[in-house]
PDB file of C-alpha atoms in Angstrom:
ATOM      1  CA  MET A  27    -171.169 -41.877-142.814  1.00 51.00           C
ATOM      2  CA  LYS A  28    -171.697 -44.602-140.192  1.00 50.00           C
ATOM      3  CA  ILE A  29    -167.943 -44.862-139.652  1.00 53.00           C
ATOM      4  CA  LEU A  30    -167.641 -41.103-139.116  1.00 40.00           C
ATOM      5  CA  PHE A  31    -170.503 -41.176-136.624  1.00 42.00           C
ATOM      6  CA  ALA A  32    -168.902 -44.091-134.751  1.00 40.00           C
ATOM      7  CA  VAL A  33    -165.541 -42.307-134.579  1.00 39.00           C
ATOM      8  CA  LEU A  34    -167.165 -39.110-133.262  1.00 39.00           C
ATOM      9  CA  LEU A  35    -169.197 -41.065-130.714  1.00 39.00           C
ATOM     10  CA  ILE A  36    -166.080 -42.789-129.364  1.00 43.00           C
ATOM     11  CA  ALA A  37    -164.114 -39.533-129.267  1.00 44.00           C
ATOM     12  CA  PHE A  38    -166.796 -37.667-127.345  1.00 44.00           C
ATOM     13  CA  SER A  39    -167.575 -40.535-124.976  1.00 48.00           C
ATOM     14  CA  ASN A  40    -163.965 -40.519-123.760  1.00 52.00           C
ATOM     15  CA  SER A  41    -163.755 -36.753-123.255  1.00 50.00           C
ATOM     16  CA  PRO A  42    -164.302 -35.131-119.854  1.00 49.00           C
ATOM     17  CA  ILE A  43    -167.853 -34.069-119.071  1.00 67.00           C
ATOM     18  CA  GLU A  44    -166.787 -31.464-116.537  1.00 83.00           C
ATOM     19  CA  LYS A  45    -164.125 -28.830-116.988  1.00 91.00           C
ATOM     20  CA  ASN A  46    -160.902 -29.192-115.025  1.00 94.00           C
ATOM     21  CA  VAL A  47    -160.763 -25.696-113.535  1.00 95.00           C
ATOM     22  CA  PRO A  48    -159.879 -24.216-110.150  1.00 95.00           C
ATOM     23  CA  VAL A  49    -162.675 -23.285-107.768  1.00 96.00           C
ATOM     24  CA  ALA A  50    -163.903 -19.702-107.948  1.00 95.00           C
ATOM     25  CA  LYS A  51    -163.183 -18.697-104.345  1.00 95.00           C
ATOM     26  CA  VAL A  52    -160.861 -19.811-101.557  1.00 95.00           C
ATOM     27  CA  ASP A  53    -160.625 -18.166 -98.149  1.00 95.00           C
ATOM     28  CA  MET A  54    -156.892 -18.506 -97.502  1.00 93.00           C
ATOM     29  CA  LYS A  55    -157.325 -18.133 -93.741  1.00 94.00           C
ATOM     30  CA  LYS A  56    -159.786 -21.041 -93.684  1.00 96.00           C
ATOM     31  CA  TYR A  57    -157.522 -23.090 -95.957  1.00 96.00           C
ATOM     32  CA  ALA A  58    -154.588 -22.685 -93.565  1.00 97.00           C
ATOM     33  CA  GLY A  59    -153.928 -25.484 -91.122  1.00 98.00           C
ATOM     34  CA  THR A  60    -153.335 -29.209 -91.296  1.00 98.00           C
ATOM     35  CA  TRP A  61    -154.516 -31.455 -94.132  1.00 98.00           C
ATOM     36  CA  TYR A  62    -154.209 -35.241 -94.321  1.00 98.00           C
ATOM     37  CA  SER A  63    -153.458 -36.519 -97.812  1.00 96.00           C
ATOM     38  CA  LEU A  64    -155.751 -39.552 -98.053  1.00 97.00           C
ATOM     39  CA  TYR A  65    -155.424 -40.526-101.726  1.00 96.00           C
ATOM     40  CA  SER A  66    -153.240 -39.289-104.550  1.00 94.00           C
ATOM     41  CA  ILE A  67    -151.976 -39.634-108.057  1.00 92.00           C
ATOM     42  CA  PRO A  68    -148.490 -38.880-106.801  1.00 83.00           C
ATOM     43  CA  THR A  69    -145.812 -36.579-108.167  1.00 81.00           C
ATOM     44  CA  MET A  70    -142.178 -37.639-108.374  1.00 77.00           C
ATOM     45  CA  PHE A  71    -141.742 -36.184-104.863  1.00 74.00           C
ATOM     46  CA  ASP A  72    -144.596 -38.236-103.393  1.00 78.00           C
ATOM     47  CA  LYS A  73    -144.052 -41.704-104.845  1.00 80.00           C
ATOM     48  CA  GLU A  74    -143.692 -44.397-102.194  1.00 84.00           C
ATOM     49  CA  SER A  75    -144.832 -42.043 -99.412  1.00 90.00           C
ATOM     50  CA  ARG A  76    -147.579 -42.759 -96.913  1.00 92.00           C
ATOM     51  CA  GLU A  77    -149.304 -41.077 -93.969  1.00 94.00           C
ATOM     52  CA  THR A  78    -148.641 -37.685 -95.543  1.00 95.00           C
ATOM     53  CA  THR A  79    -149.699 -34.634 -93.554  1.00 96.00           C
ATOM     54  CA  THR A  80    -149.305 -31.079 -94.807  1.00 96.00           C
ATOM     55  CA  LYS A  81    -149.477 -27.951 -92.673  1.00 98.00           C
ATOM     56  CA  TYR A  82    -150.161 -24.640 -94.428  1.00 97.00           C
ATOM     57  CA  THR A  83    -149.199 -21.521 -92.462  1.00 98.00           C
ATOM     58  CA  LEU A  84    -150.278 -18.218 -93.984  1.00 95.00           C
ATOM     59  CA  ASN A  85    -147.511 -15.695 -93.375  1.00 94.00           C
ATOM     60  CA  LYS A  86    -147.569 -11.886 -93.283  1.00 94.00           C
ATOM     61  CA  ASP A  87    -146.418 -11.708 -96.925  1.00 93.00           C
ATOM     62  CA  GLY A  88    -149.616 -13.421 -98.107  1.00 90.00           C
ATOM     63  CA  TYR A  89    -148.278 -16.813 -99.129  1.00 94.00           C
ATOM     64  CA  PHE A  90    -148.159 -20.140 -97.313  1.00 96.00           C
ATOM     65  CA  ASN A  91    -145.153 -21.711 -95.666  1.00 98.00           C
ATOM     66  CA  VAL A  92    -145.772 -25.420 -96.132  1.00 97.00           C
ATOM     67  CA  LEU A  93    -144.452 -28.277 -94.018  1.00 97.00           C
ATOM     68  CA  THR A  94    -145.085 -31.759 -95.393  1.00 96.00           C
ATOM     69  CA  SER A  95    -144.467 -34.765 -93.145  1.00 96.00           C
ATOM     70  CA  TYR A  96    -144.590 -38.361 -94.384  1.00 95.00           C
ATOM     71  CA  LYS A  97    -143.285 -41.882 -94.008  1.00 93.00           C
ATOM     72  CA  LYS A  98    -141.676 -43.918 -96.743  1.00 91.00           C
ATOM     73  CA  SER A  99    -142.914 -47.383 -97.581  1.00 84.00           C
ATOM     74  CA  ASN A 100    -141.368 -50.027 -95.283  1.00 85.00           C
ATOM     75  CA  ASP A 101    -139.871 -47.332 -93.039  1.00 88.00           C
ATOM     76  CA  GLU A 102    -141.348 -46.040 -89.768  1.00 93.00           C
ATOM     77  CA  ALA A 103    -139.212 -42.886 -89.639  1.00 95.00           C
ATOM     78  CA  THR A 104    -141.004 -39.597 -90.274  1.00 95.00           C
ATOM     79  CA  TYR A 105    -139.507 -37.327 -92.918  1.00 94.00           C
ATOM     80  CA  SER A 106    -140.367 -33.748 -93.750  1.00 95.00           C
ATOM     81  CA  ARG A 107    -139.806 -31.131 -96.406  1.00 94.00           C
ATOM     82  CA  THR A 108    -140.697 -27.476 -96.717  1.00 96.00           C
ATOM     83  CA  SER A 109    -142.132 -25.578 -99.632  1.00 96.00           C
ATOM     84  CA  LYS A 110    -144.141 -22.463-100.391  1.00 97.00           C
ATOM     85  CA  MET A 111    -147.615 -21.996-101.810  1.00 96.00           C
ATOM     86  CA  PHE A 112    -148.593 -18.793-103.562  1.00 95.00           C
ATOM     87  CA  PRO A 113    -152.211 -17.673-104.011  1.00 92.00           C
ATOM     88  CA  PRO A 114    -153.185 -15.938-107.259  1.00 88.00           C
ATOM     89  CA  GLU A 115    -151.881 -12.384-107.559  1.00 81.00           C
ATOM     90  CA  GLU A 116    -155.364 -11.121-108.313  1.00 79.00           C
ATOM     91  CA  GLY A 117    -158.573 -12.487-106.867  1.00 75.00           C
ATOM     92  CA  SER A 118    -159.096 -15.354-104.500  1.00 80.00           C
ATOM     93  CA  ASN A 119    -159.666 -18.392-106.702  1.00 92.00           C
ATOM     94  CA  GLY A 120    -158.039 -21.803-106.359  1.00 95.00           C
ATOM     95  CA  GLU A 121    -155.297 -21.271-108.942  1.00 95.00           C
ATOM     96  CA  LEU A 122    -152.275 -21.477-106.642  1.00 95.00           C
ATOM     97  CA  LYS A 123    -148.601 -22.050-107.418  1.00 95.00           C
ATOM     98  CA  ALA A 124    -146.376 -24.415-105.429  1.00 94.00           C
ATOM     99  CA  GLN A 125    -142.656 -23.871-105.080  1.00 95.00           C
ATOM    100  CA  PHE A 126    -140.659 -26.909-103.991  1.00 91.00           C
ATOM    101  CA  ILE A 127    -137.372 -25.715-105.494  1.00 89.00           C
ATOM    102  CA  TRP A 128    -136.554 -22.038-105.993  1.00 90.00           C
ATOM    103  CA  PRO A 129    -137.324 -20.418-108.468  1.00 92.00           C
ATOM    104  CA  ILE A 130    -139.557 -23.039-110.101  1.00 93.00           C
ATOM    105  CA  LYS A 131    -143.305 -22.782-109.459  1.00 94.00           C
ATOM    106  CA  VAL A 132    -145.839 -25.402-110.533  1.00 93.00           C
ATOM    107  CA  ASP A 133    -149.595 -25.190-110.914  1.00 94.00           C
ATOM    108  CA  TYR A 134    -151.482 -26.342-107.830  1.00 95.00           C
ATOM    109  CA  TRP A 135    -155.173 -26.040-108.513  1.00 97.00           C
ATOM    110  CA  ILE A 136    -157.839 -26.432-105.884  1.00 97.00           C
ATOM    111  CA  ILE A 137    -160.454 -28.075-108.106  1.00 98.00           C
ATOM    112  CA  GLU A 138    -162.920 -28.941-105.362  1.00 97.00           C
ATOM    113  CA  LEU A 139    -163.382 -27.619-101.837  1.00 98.00           C
ATOM    114  CA  ALA A 140    -166.052 -28.548 -99.300  1.00 97.00           C
ATOM    115  CA  ASP A 141    -168.132 -25.594 -98.125  1.00 97.00           C
ATOM    116  CA  ASP A 142    -166.967 -26.252 -94.559  1.00 97.00           C
ATOM    117  CA  TYR A 143    -163.322 -26.793 -95.633  1.00 98.00           C
ATOM    118  CA  SER A 144    -163.476 -30.391 -94.391  1.00 98.00           C
ATOM    119  CA  TYR A 145    -161.934 -31.757 -97.598  1.00 98.00           C
ATOM    120  CA  VAL A 146    -160.135 -30.456-100.660  1.00 98.00           C
ATOM    121  CA  VAL A 147    -159.189 -31.894-104.026  1.00 98.00           C
ATOM    122  CA  VAL A 148    -156.011 -30.542-105.593  1.00 97.00           C
ATOM    123  CA  GLY A 149    -155.205 -31.117-109.233  1.00 96.00           C
ATOM    124  CA  HIS A 150    -153.216 -29.848-112.172  1.00 96.00           C
ATOM    125  CA  PRO A 151    -154.337 -28.223-115.449  1.00 96.00           C
ATOM    126  CA  GLU A 152    -152.729 -31.087-117.398  1.00 95.00           C
ATOM    127  CA  HIS A 153    -153.952 -33.818-114.979  1.00 95.00           C
ATOM    128  CA  LYS A 154    -150.357 -34.573-113.863  1.00 92.00           C
ATOM    129  CA  PHE A 155    -151.305 -35.200-110.227  1.00 94.00           C
ATOM    130  CA  LEU A 156    -154.300 -35.346-107.932  1.00 96.00           C
ATOM    131  CA  PHE A 157    -154.614 -35.158-104.148  1.00 96.00           C
ATOM    132  CA  ILE A 158    -157.709 -35.839-102.062  1.00 98.00           C
ATOM    133  CA  MET A 159    -157.115 -34.334 -98.634  1.00 98.00           C
ATOM    134  CA  SER A 160    -159.159 -34.027 -95.476  1.00 98.00           C
ATOM    135  CA  ARG A 161    -158.957 -32.318 -92.101  1.00 98.00           C
ATOM    136  CA  ILE A 162    -159.244 -35.755 -90.485  1.00 97.00           C
ATOM    137  CA  LYS A 163    -157.566 -39.070 -91.291  1.00 96.00           C
ATOM    138  CA  LYS A 164    -160.684 -40.708 -92.717  1.00 94.00           C
ATOM    139  CA  MET A 165    -163.342 -39.918 -95.271  1.00 96.00           C
ATOM    140  CA  PRO A 166    -166.741 -41.567 -95.730  1.00 96.00           C
ATOM    141  CA  LYS A 167    -166.647 -44.031 -98.637  1.00 96.00           C
ATOM    142  CA  LYS A 168    -169.632 -42.334-100.267  1.00 97.00           C
ATOM    143  CA  THR A 169    -167.843 -38.954-100.238  1.00 97.00           C
ATOM    144  CA  TYR A 170    -164.684 -40.539-101.647  1.00 97.00           C
ATOM    145  CA  ASP A 171    -166.607 -42.356-104.402  1.00 97.00           C
ATOM    146  CA  GLU A 172    -168.409 -39.142-105.393  1.00 98.00           C
ATOM    147  CA  ILE A 173    -165.126 -37.189-105.519  1.00 98.00           C
ATOM    148  CA  VAL A 174    -163.479 -39.894-107.638  1.00 97.00           C
ATOM    149  CA  ALA A 175    -166.416 -39.902-110.070  1.00 97.00           C
ATOM    150  CA  ARG A 176    -166.167 -36.114-110.482  1.00 97.00           C
ATOM    151  CA  CYS A 177    -162.379 -36.293-110.961  1.00 97.00           C
ATOM    152  CA  LYS A 178    -162.797 -38.973-113.602  1.00 97.00           C
ATOM    153  CA  ALA A 179    -165.334 -36.751-115.388  1.00 96.00           C
ATOM    154  CA  LYS A 180    -162.715 -33.967-115.333  1.00 96.00           C
ATOM    155  CA  GLY A 181    -160.243 -36.216-117.143  1.00 96.00           C
ATOM    156  CA  TYR A 182    -158.082 -37.587-114.313  1.00 97.00           C
ATOM    157  CA  ASN A 183    -156.914 -41.191-114.584  1.00 96.00           C
ATOM    158  CA  VAL A 184    -158.392 -42.236-111.254  1.00 97.00           C
ATOM    159  CA  THR A 185    -157.092 -45.797-111.661  1.00 96.00           C
ATOM    160  CA  LYS A 186    -153.716 -44.325-110.600  1.00 94.00           C
ATOM    161  CA  LEU A 187    -155.064 -43.138-107.219  1.00 95.00           C
ATOM    162  CA  THR A 188    -153.174 -44.654-104.311  1.00 92.00           C
ATOM    163  CA  SER A 189    -154.060 -44.665-100.622  1.00 92.00           C
ATOM    164  CA  GLN A 190    -151.835 -42.786 -98.196  1.00 91.00           C
ATOM    165  CA  GLN A 191    -152.596 -45.469 -95.584  1.00 90.00           C
ATOM    166  CA  HIS A 192    -153.536 -43.229 -92.658  1.00 88.00           C
TER     167      HIS A 192
END
């Protein structure tokens, strides 16, 4: 019985405390604009990038045209790529879809959003990536530490977070 209790205790102590879910409401007009990617668990497209800035432009068809600008490590040239971001078909929650290559769409969940839209945390239902973005190039350490603690509680491996070196 003691062994069973120990196994259950270990299993539950390593499970997320908070659910990894998208936020309930996003005002797409407020979300539009420029975001600075400050920290990330990068995707295959983002590895070795730094100083990443993403501009979301809401178009008349209701989705975002996205322009991402970045520098590569050890290279001062600025590169860019375009993509699209689609809000949910019904409602206004943070369960968006990103399209980097047509016709493939990937989950892009807004899992945390400041009331004043000063920062956003973007994740994935399977914890594949994580982005902490801000409207400015810096974030108070206390805010960052609190965000990281919440992301860890949601099951993200925050030890993989890398700085975008803005």
